Amino acid sequence: MFSAPRVTACPLSPDSALHAHMQSGDFLDCYCVASTATPRAAAEIITAFPGWAQILVKLRALITAPFGLSQDGPKAEDKLGPFPVESETGTELIAGFDDKHLNFRVSVRSENGKVSLATWVHPHNIGGRIYLAGIMPFHVLIVRNALARVARSGRAPLQTA
C-alpha cells in the first residue's frame, strides 16, 4: 500500500545561514521530511518542478511581467532552476536573489536523517507584500510536494526494527 511521505512544519535550524538575512516583519517557514539526501541532491529534486507547478510558474511570469519582475533570476555560474546558489556547505545550500519587490532565499538542509526546506522573504514594499499573500497557498503546496519528492527519491533513512 502506498503511503505518502510525512512532511511536517519544523523550526529553522539555529545553525542556518538564513538567520543572517532575517529582519523584523520578514516571512519565514520551514518544512522537513525524512531523507538522507545531500543538500545539493535535495535542491535539484526540489527545483525540478512537476508539470502542474511549471504551469503555475508560467502563470506567475505572465502576471508579473508588466511589473518588471525577474522571470529567470539573475545570471550566475551556479544556479538551481532560476535560483543562484549563494552558499553551500556539507549541511546547507542557500539559493535565491533580490528583486525589486522582495528579497528571497531558500535553505535546503540535510542533517540527522532529515531534509528541511526553509523559505525566507523580505518584502520591500506593498507590491512585495501583495505578491507574497497571493502566492502563499501555492507556495505551501509546492514546498510540501517538493519535500515528498525528496523523500521518495530513495534517499530516505533505513528503517530499523
GROMACS .gro file of C-alpha atoms in nm:
model
  161
    1MET     CA    1   0.000   0.000   0.000
    2PHE     CA    2   0.128   0.347  -0.091
    3SER     CA    3   0.191   0.584   0.195
    4ALA     CA    4   0.276   0.948   0.134
    5PRO     CA    5   0.596   1.076   0.294
    6ARG     CA    6   0.528   1.270   0.613
    7VAL     CA    7   0.613   1.637   0.551
    8THR     CA    8   0.586   1.847   0.866
    9ALA     CA    9   0.641   2.206   0.967
   10CYS     CA   10   0.960   2.239   1.172
   11PRO     CA   11   1.175   2.518   1.317
   12LEU     CA   12   1.463   2.662   1.119
   13SER     CA   13   1.790   2.517   1.244
   14PRO     CA   14   1.972   2.758   1.476
   15ASP     CA   15   2.281   2.700   1.259
   16SER     CA   16   2.111   2.809   0.934
   17ALA     CA   17   2.277   3.082   0.731
   18LEU     CA   18   1.926   3.225   0.671
   19HIS     CA   19   1.941   3.380   1.017
   20ALA     CA   20   2.188   3.637   0.881
   21HIS     CA   21   1.917   3.767   0.645
   22MET     CA   22   1.632   3.788   0.897
   23GLN     CA   23   1.477   4.122   0.984
   24SER     CA   24   1.166   4.215   1.176
   25GLY     CA   25   0.849   4.157   0.973
   26ASP     CA   26   1.006   3.903   0.734
   27PHE     CA   27   0.829   3.586   0.625
   28LEU     CA   28   0.988   3.254   0.717
   29ASP     CA   29   0.859   2.900   0.701
   30CYS     CA   30   1.031   2.565   0.723
   31TYR     CA   31   0.919   2.210   0.644
   32CYS     CA   32   1.101   1.879   0.697
   33VAL     CA   33   1.088   1.521   0.572
   34ALA     CA   34   1.286   1.205   0.649
   35SER     CA   35   1.569   1.174   0.396
   36THR     CA   36   1.945   1.138   0.382
   37ALA     CA   37   1.979   1.328   0.052
   38THR     CA   38   2.259   1.583   0.045
   39PRO     CA   39   2.153   1.949   0.030
   40ARG     CA   40   2.256   1.971  -0.338
   41ALA     CA   41   2.074   1.649  -0.436
   42ALA     CA   42   1.761   1.757  -0.248
   43ALA     CA   43   1.774   2.106  -0.403
   44GLU     CA   44   1.798   1.955  -0.752
   45ILE     CA   45   1.484   1.749  -0.685
   46ILE     CA   46   1.306   2.048  -0.531
   47THR     CA   47   1.374   2.273  -0.831
   48ALA     CA   48   1.267   2.006  -1.084
   49PHE     CA   49   0.908   2.131  -1.068
   50PRO     CA   50   0.633   1.889  -1.171
   51GLY     CA   51   0.409   1.986  -1.464
   52TRP     CA   52   0.136   2.147  -1.254
   53ALA     CA   53   0.392   2.365  -1.073
   54GLN     CA   54   0.555   2.461  -1.405
   55ILE     CA   55   0.214   2.585  -1.521
   56LEU     CA   56   0.189   2.799  -1.205
   57VAL     CA   57   0.540   2.939  -1.270
   58LYS     CA   58   0.439   3.030  -1.626
   59LEU     CA   59   0.120   3.192  -1.500
   60ARG     CA   60   0.327   3.390  -1.248
   61ALA     CA   61   0.551   3.507  -1.532
   62LEU     CA   62   0.253   3.631  -1.733
   63ILE     CA   63   0.102   3.815  -1.437
   64THR     CA   64   0.424   3.975  -1.312
   65ALA     CA   65   0.591   4.063  -1.646
   66PRO     CA   66   0.417   4.404  -1.671
   67PHE     CA   67   0.566   4.493  -1.330
   68GLY     CA   68   0.924   4.423  -1.441
   69LEU     CA   69   0.982   4.135  -1.200
   70SER     CA   70   1.260   3.887  -1.273
   71GLN     CA   71   1.145   3.577  -1.459
   72ASP     CA   72   1.464   3.370  -1.468
   73GLY     CA   73   1.665   3.519  -1.182
   74PRO     CA   74   1.998   3.693  -1.229
   75LYS     CA   75   2.286   3.537  -1.420
   76ALA     CA   76   2.511   3.321  -1.204
   77GLU     CA   77   2.770   3.049  -1.252
   78ASP     CA   78   2.585   2.812  -1.019
   79LYS     CA   79   2.206   2.802  -1.041
   80LEU     CA   80   1.938   2.558  -0.937
   81GLY     CA   81   1.644   2.630  -1.162
   82PRO     CA   82   1.610   3.009  -1.163
   83PHE     CA   83   1.782   3.044  -0.825
   84PRO     CA   84   2.151   3.141  -0.797
   85VAL     CA   85   2.334   2.945  -0.528
   86GLU     CA   86   2.452   3.191  -0.264
   87SER     CA   87   2.637   2.948  -0.036
   88GLU     CA   88   2.685   2.577   0.015
   89THR     CA   89   2.823   2.367   0.298
   90GLY     CA   90   2.801   1.998   0.375
   91THR     CA   91   2.471   2.052   0.556
   92GLU     CA   92   2.308   2.354   0.388
   93LEU     CA   93   2.259   2.513   0.049
   94ILE     CA   94   2.123   2.869   0.026
   95ALA     CA   95   1.982   2.993  -0.305
   96GLY     CA   96   1.776   3.292  -0.416
   97PHE     CA   97   1.809   3.655  -0.512
   98ASP     CA   98   1.696   4.011  -0.453
   99ASP     CA   99   1.428   4.157  -0.678
  100LYS     CA  100   1.265   4.500  -0.684
  101HIS     CA  101   0.961   4.388  -0.481
  102LEU     CA  102   1.127   4.147  -0.236
  103ASN     CA  103   1.439   3.954  -0.137
  104PHE     CA  104   1.402   3.577  -0.143
  105ARG     CA  105   1.618   3.287  -0.022
  106VAL     CA  106   1.563   2.919   0.038
  107SER     CA  107   1.766   2.697   0.265
  108VAL     CA  108   1.792   2.326   0.193
  109ARG     CA  109   1.949   2.148   0.491
  110SER     CA  110   2.031   1.784   0.547
  111GLU     CA  111   2.108   1.667   0.896
  112ASN     CA  112   2.013   1.389   1.137
  113GLY     CA  113   1.821   1.192   0.873
  114LYS     CA  114   1.601   1.486   0.773
  115VAL     CA  115   1.593   1.732   0.487
  116SER     CA  116   1.442   2.071   0.557
  117LEU     CA  117   1.332   2.340   0.314
  118ALA     CA  118   1.303   2.688   0.460
  119THR     CA  119   1.183   2.993   0.272
  120TRP     CA  120   1.271   3.348   0.377
  121VAL     CA  121   1.114   3.654   0.215
  122HIS     CA  122   1.177   4.022   0.288
  123PRO     CA  123   0.916   4.236   0.106
  124HIS     CA  124   1.037   4.584   0.008
  125ASN     CA  125   0.701   4.748  -0.047
  126ILE     CA  126   0.327   4.694  -0.071
  127GLY     CA  127   0.380   4.516  -0.404
  128GLY     CA  128   0.604   4.261  -0.234
  129ARG     CA  129   0.350   4.204   0.043
  130ILE     CA  130   0.063   4.163  -0.208
  131TYR     CA  131   0.276   3.924  -0.415
  132LEU     CA  132   0.364   3.717  -0.107
  133ALA     CA  133   0.000   3.696   0.003
  134GLY     CA  134  -0.108   3.594  -0.347
  135ILE     CA  135   0.140   3.311  -0.388
  136MET     CA  136   0.121   3.175  -0.032
  137PRO     CA  137  -0.136   2.897  -0.094
  138PHE     CA  138   0.065   2.778  -0.395
  139HIS     CA  139   0.394   2.811  -0.207
  140VAL     CA  140   0.282   2.568   0.062
  141LEU     CA  141   0.160   2.314  -0.197
  142ILE     CA  142   0.484   2.338  -0.395
  143VAL     CA  143   0.706   2.307  -0.085
  144ARG     CA  144   0.518   2.009   0.055
  145ASN     CA  145   0.518   1.837  -0.285
  146ALA     CA  146   0.890   1.909  -0.332
  147LEU     CA  147   0.983   1.753   0.002
  148ALA     CA  148   0.762   1.450  -0.063
  149ARG     CA  149   0.953   1.402  -0.391
  150VAL     CA  150   1.282   1.425  -0.199
  151ALA     CA  151   1.164   1.155   0.043
  152ARG     CA  152   1.053   0.929  -0.244
  153SER     CA  153   1.385   0.972  -0.424
  154GLY     CA  154   1.526   0.668  -0.247
  155ARG     CA  155   1.747   0.862  -0.010
  156ALA     CA  156   1.536   0.802   0.298
  157PRO     CA  157   1.687   0.666   0.618
  158LEU     CA  158   1.681   0.292   0.670
  159GLN     CA  159   1.401   0.171   0.893
  160THR     CA  160   1.520  -0.023   1.197
  161ALA     CA  161   1.313  -0.287   1.371
   0.00000   0.00000   0.00000
